[in-house]
XYZ file of C-alpha atoms in Angstrom:
252
model
C 0.000 0.000 0.000
C 0.961 3.662 -0.315
C 1.490 4.283 3.404
C 4.020 1.440 3.944
C 5.837 2.486 0.762
C 6.155 6.088 1.961
C 7.328 4.934 5.396
C 9.876 2.550 3.907
C 11.323 5.303 1.732
C 11.473 7.712 4.642
C 13.199 5.332 7.052
C 15.495 3.464 4.649
C 16.432 6.248 2.209
C 15.872 9.678 3.729
C 17.833 8.799 6.892
C 20.904 8.220 4.715
C 20.573 11.137 2.265
C 23.007 13.441 4.087
C 25.693 10.733 4.268
C 25.181 9.780 0.587
C 25.610 13.428 -0.457
C 28.708 13.774 1.718
C 30.253 10.660 0.169
C 29.416 11.906 -3.333
C 31.158 15.230 -2.609
C 34.361 13.414 -1.630
C 34.817 11.924 -5.107
C 37.414 13.620 -7.272
C 34.987 13.977 -10.160
C 31.554 15.533 -9.760
C 28.999 12.772 -9.167
C 26.054 13.370 -11.471
C 23.781 10.460 -10.636
C 23.176 7.933 -7.877
C 21.274 4.664 -8.144
C 19.765 3.184 -4.984
C 18.918 -0.444 -4.367
C 17.923 -2.437 -1.310
C 19.435 -5.791 -0.378
C 18.947 -7.618 2.892
C 19.274 -4.947 5.560
C 21.500 -2.635 3.515
C 20.965 0.263 1.138
C 23.265 -0.135 -1.894
C 24.211 3.081 -3.694
C 25.993 3.318 -7.057
C 27.694 6.648 -7.860
C 27.933 7.618 -11.551
C 29.982 10.192 -13.445
C 28.992 10.704 -17.077
C 27.197 7.361 -17.066
C 30.201 5.458 -15.683
C 30.071 3.699 -12.306
C 32.827 5.147 -10.136
C 32.068 3.601 -6.769
C 29.468 1.536 -4.926
C 28.807 1.899 -1.207
C 26.600 0.103 1.303
C 24.655 1.861 4.067
C 22.983 0.116 7.019
C 19.201 0.355 7.286
C 17.455 0.165 10.646
C 14.274 -1.886 10.357
C 12.064 0.789 11.893
C 8.963 -0.315 10.001
C 9.027 -3.759 11.576
C 9.562 -2.306 15.025
C 6.697 0.146 14.614
C 4.333 -2.607 13.495
C 4.958 -4.844 16.525
C 2.207 -5.037 19.100
C 3.048 -2.979 22.189
C 0.136 -4.302 24.300
C 0.057 -1.046 26.274
C -2.685 1.453 27.137
C -2.237 3.295 23.842
C -2.763 0.131 21.807
C -5.837 -0.758 23.906
C -7.294 2.707 23.308
C -6.523 2.552 19.587
C -8.042 -0.949 19.426
C -11.361 0.307 20.792
C -11.344 3.415 18.597
C -10.566 1.586 15.340
C -13.038 -1.177 16.189
C -15.700 1.521 16.381
C -14.872 2.664 12.851
C -14.763 -0.928 11.586
C -18.085 -1.927 13.127
C -19.806 1.194 11.765
C -18.416 0.470 8.294
C -19.718 -3.107 8.490
C -23.193 -2.129 9.686
C -23.777 1.037 7.665
C -22.134 -0.016 4.387
C -22.402 -3.833 4.624
C -18.678 -3.877 3.898
C -15.934 -5.865 5.610
C -12.741 -3.770 5.973
C -9.689 -5.060 4.138
C -7.536 -4.424 7.207
C -7.945 -3.050 10.743
C -4.772 -1.820 12.459
C -4.218 -0.958 16.122
C -0.498 -0.372 15.477
C 0.544 1.533 12.345
C 3.951 2.269 10.842
C 3.014 5.811 9.880
C 4.348 8.319 12.433
C 1.191 10.443 12.186
C -1.233 7.549 12.658
C -1.773 5.234 15.625
C -4.211 2.967 13.802
C -6.493 2.823 10.789
C -9.268 0.957 9.020
C -8.610 0.278 5.346
C -11.693 -0.110 3.133
C -12.535 0.089 -0.537
C -13.459 3.684 -1.506
C -17.057 4.675 -2.156
C -17.565 4.768 -5.926
C -20.599 7.065 -5.970
C -21.100 9.530 -3.130
C -24.610 10.849 -2.601
C -26.375 12.647 0.248
C -27.481 9.447 1.974
C -24.000 7.865 1.770
C -22.474 11.112 3.007
C -24.562 10.877 6.174
C -23.525 7.265 6.743
C -19.890 8.127 6.058
C -20.043 10.893 8.664
C -21.356 8.339 11.180
C -18.400 6.044 10.412
C -15.993 8.934 11.060
C -17.618 9.617 14.442
C -17.965 5.979 15.515
C -14.413 5.827 16.885
C -15.190 8.362 19.565
C -18.565 6.724 20.285
C -16.768 3.410 20.835
C -14.454 5.109 23.324
C -17.460 6.651 25.065
C -19.175 3.270 25.394
C -16.125 1.366 26.666
C -14.308 3.960 28.770
C -16.997 6.498 29.661
C -17.388 10.225 28.985
C -14.617 11.373 31.310
C -11.986 9.132 29.696
C -12.532 10.116 26.062
C -9.175 10.709 24.397
C -8.228 13.735 22.301
C -7.466 11.454 19.353
C -10.810 11.985 17.595
C -10.013 15.508 16.426
C -8.986 14.237 12.991
C -12.196 12.229 12.583
C -14.330 15.203 13.615
C -12.416 17.482 11.252
C -12.851 15.064 8.330
C -16.551 14.566 8.990
C -17.184 18.306 9.280
C -15.124 19.171 6.202
C -16.848 16.485 4.140
C -20.388 17.511 5.111
C -19.870 21.267 4.813
C -17.905 20.893 1.582
C -20.578 18.778 -0.107
C -23.398 21.006 1.100
C -21.622 24.117 -0.149
C -20.202 22.875 -3.420
C -22.294 19.901 -4.606
C -25.814 21.141 -3.970
C -26.423 18.654 -1.150
C -28.005 21.460 0.870
C -31.077 21.471 -1.353
C -30.212 24.598 -3.319
C -28.024 24.576 -6.425
C -25.781 27.389 -5.239
C -22.021 27.341 -4.777
C -21.275 28.772 -1.354
C -18.002 30.468 -0.503
C -15.686 28.471 1.758
C -14.325 31.586 3.463
C -15.490 35.151 3.989
C -12.496 36.355 2.002
C -13.315 34.190 -1.009
C -14.490 36.547 -3.737
C -15.732 35.750 -7.203
C -18.745 33.717 -8.232
C -19.816 32.370 -4.839
C -22.647 33.026 -2.402
C -21.456 34.305 0.960
C -24.464 33.953 3.280
C -23.439 30.575 4.744
C -25.348 30.475 8.056
C -28.268 28.441 6.700
C -26.019 25.865 5.055
C -23.819 25.577 8.151
C -26.901 25.096 10.332
C -27.901 22.209 8.031
C -24.420 20.747 8.375
C -24.701 20.927 12.168
C -27.983 18.990 12.105
C -26.502 16.322 9.805
C -23.443 15.886 12.017
C -25.568 15.653 15.170
C -27.690 12.958 13.516
C -24.520 11.171 12.363
C -23.249 11.120 15.944
C -26.548 9.648 17.149
C -26.404 7.005 14.425
C -22.826 6.110 15.388
C -23.953 5.824 19.017
C -26.782 3.442 18.058
C -24.497 1.275 15.948
C -21.785 0.751 18.569
C -24.429 0.003 21.222
C -26.212 -2.442 18.913
C -22.937 -4.227 18.083
C -21.308 -3.949 21.513
C -20.420 -7.648 21.656
C -18.730 -7.576 18.237
C -16.902 -4.343 19.017
C -15.560 -5.559 22.361
C -14.394 -8.891 20.938
C -12.667 -7.130 18.034
C -11.019 -4.605 20.342
C -9.813 -7.358 22.685
C -7.922 -9.002 19.829
C -6.534 -5.702 18.519
C -5.337 -4.803 22.022
C -3.053 -7.863 21.879
C -2.294 -8.050 18.157
C -1.441 -5.257 15.682
C -3.965 -6.086 12.964
C -6.970 -8.034 11.718
C -7.338 -9.142 8.102
C -10.648 -9.159 6.233
C -11.215 -12.895 6.721
C -10.571 -12.555 10.465
C -12.989 -9.635 10.721
C -15.574 -11.621 8.767
C -15.250 -14.546 11.184
C -15.858 -12.204 14.129
C -18.924 -10.742 12.417
C -20.388 -14.201 11.875
C -19.781 -15.173 15.500
C -20.615 -11.970 17.381
C -22.498 -9.662 15.006
C -26.204 -9.126 15.501
């Protein structure tokens, strides 16, 4: 997938860039091209001058990706397990779709976990509302398992995505009932309508309903969610076939 590829490049290549450039500068002739390859646990670099190989060097690569993907079995993984199980269960119930992968430990530095699903081919108003509920189901899962006072701050990204999606589609795709393009900011001039209060009030209602729907889903599928989270608290991931087996055993 794209995320592991980006992480692999960052940890295996970018960590060594400064040393590769320093070694290139030490050559008597100006190095014009470098070719990078990966072998075992080493980064192999060929240095070229006018198309001719002048030197090859090997650089050690720390297997950070593997370390990041190992289960930590700590409080953070338990929290992430509950949160991501909420997203997964909502996706299953609201879209009748088994996620390809559910992660409670992720290699990406900006992500603690994730649910990987096939993208929605056609997005309409009704699917938008369900999608918003999926975004908000992570926090609702935390609320159910841990209680209101122990909600984490980790749902800010989900809330931001849900809000941006709903407001964006209402303003730009006519989902608000009127075929008008609304301005995204007060300072946005040109061919846009700037009186956005009515459309933002509609967005607020949709998001409140999405939160209620997410709440109903996680309560309805509490057994499935808890069983899924228990596994993800001990193991870093669940594949589609494993999720499907849990649904058959514990889903309503």
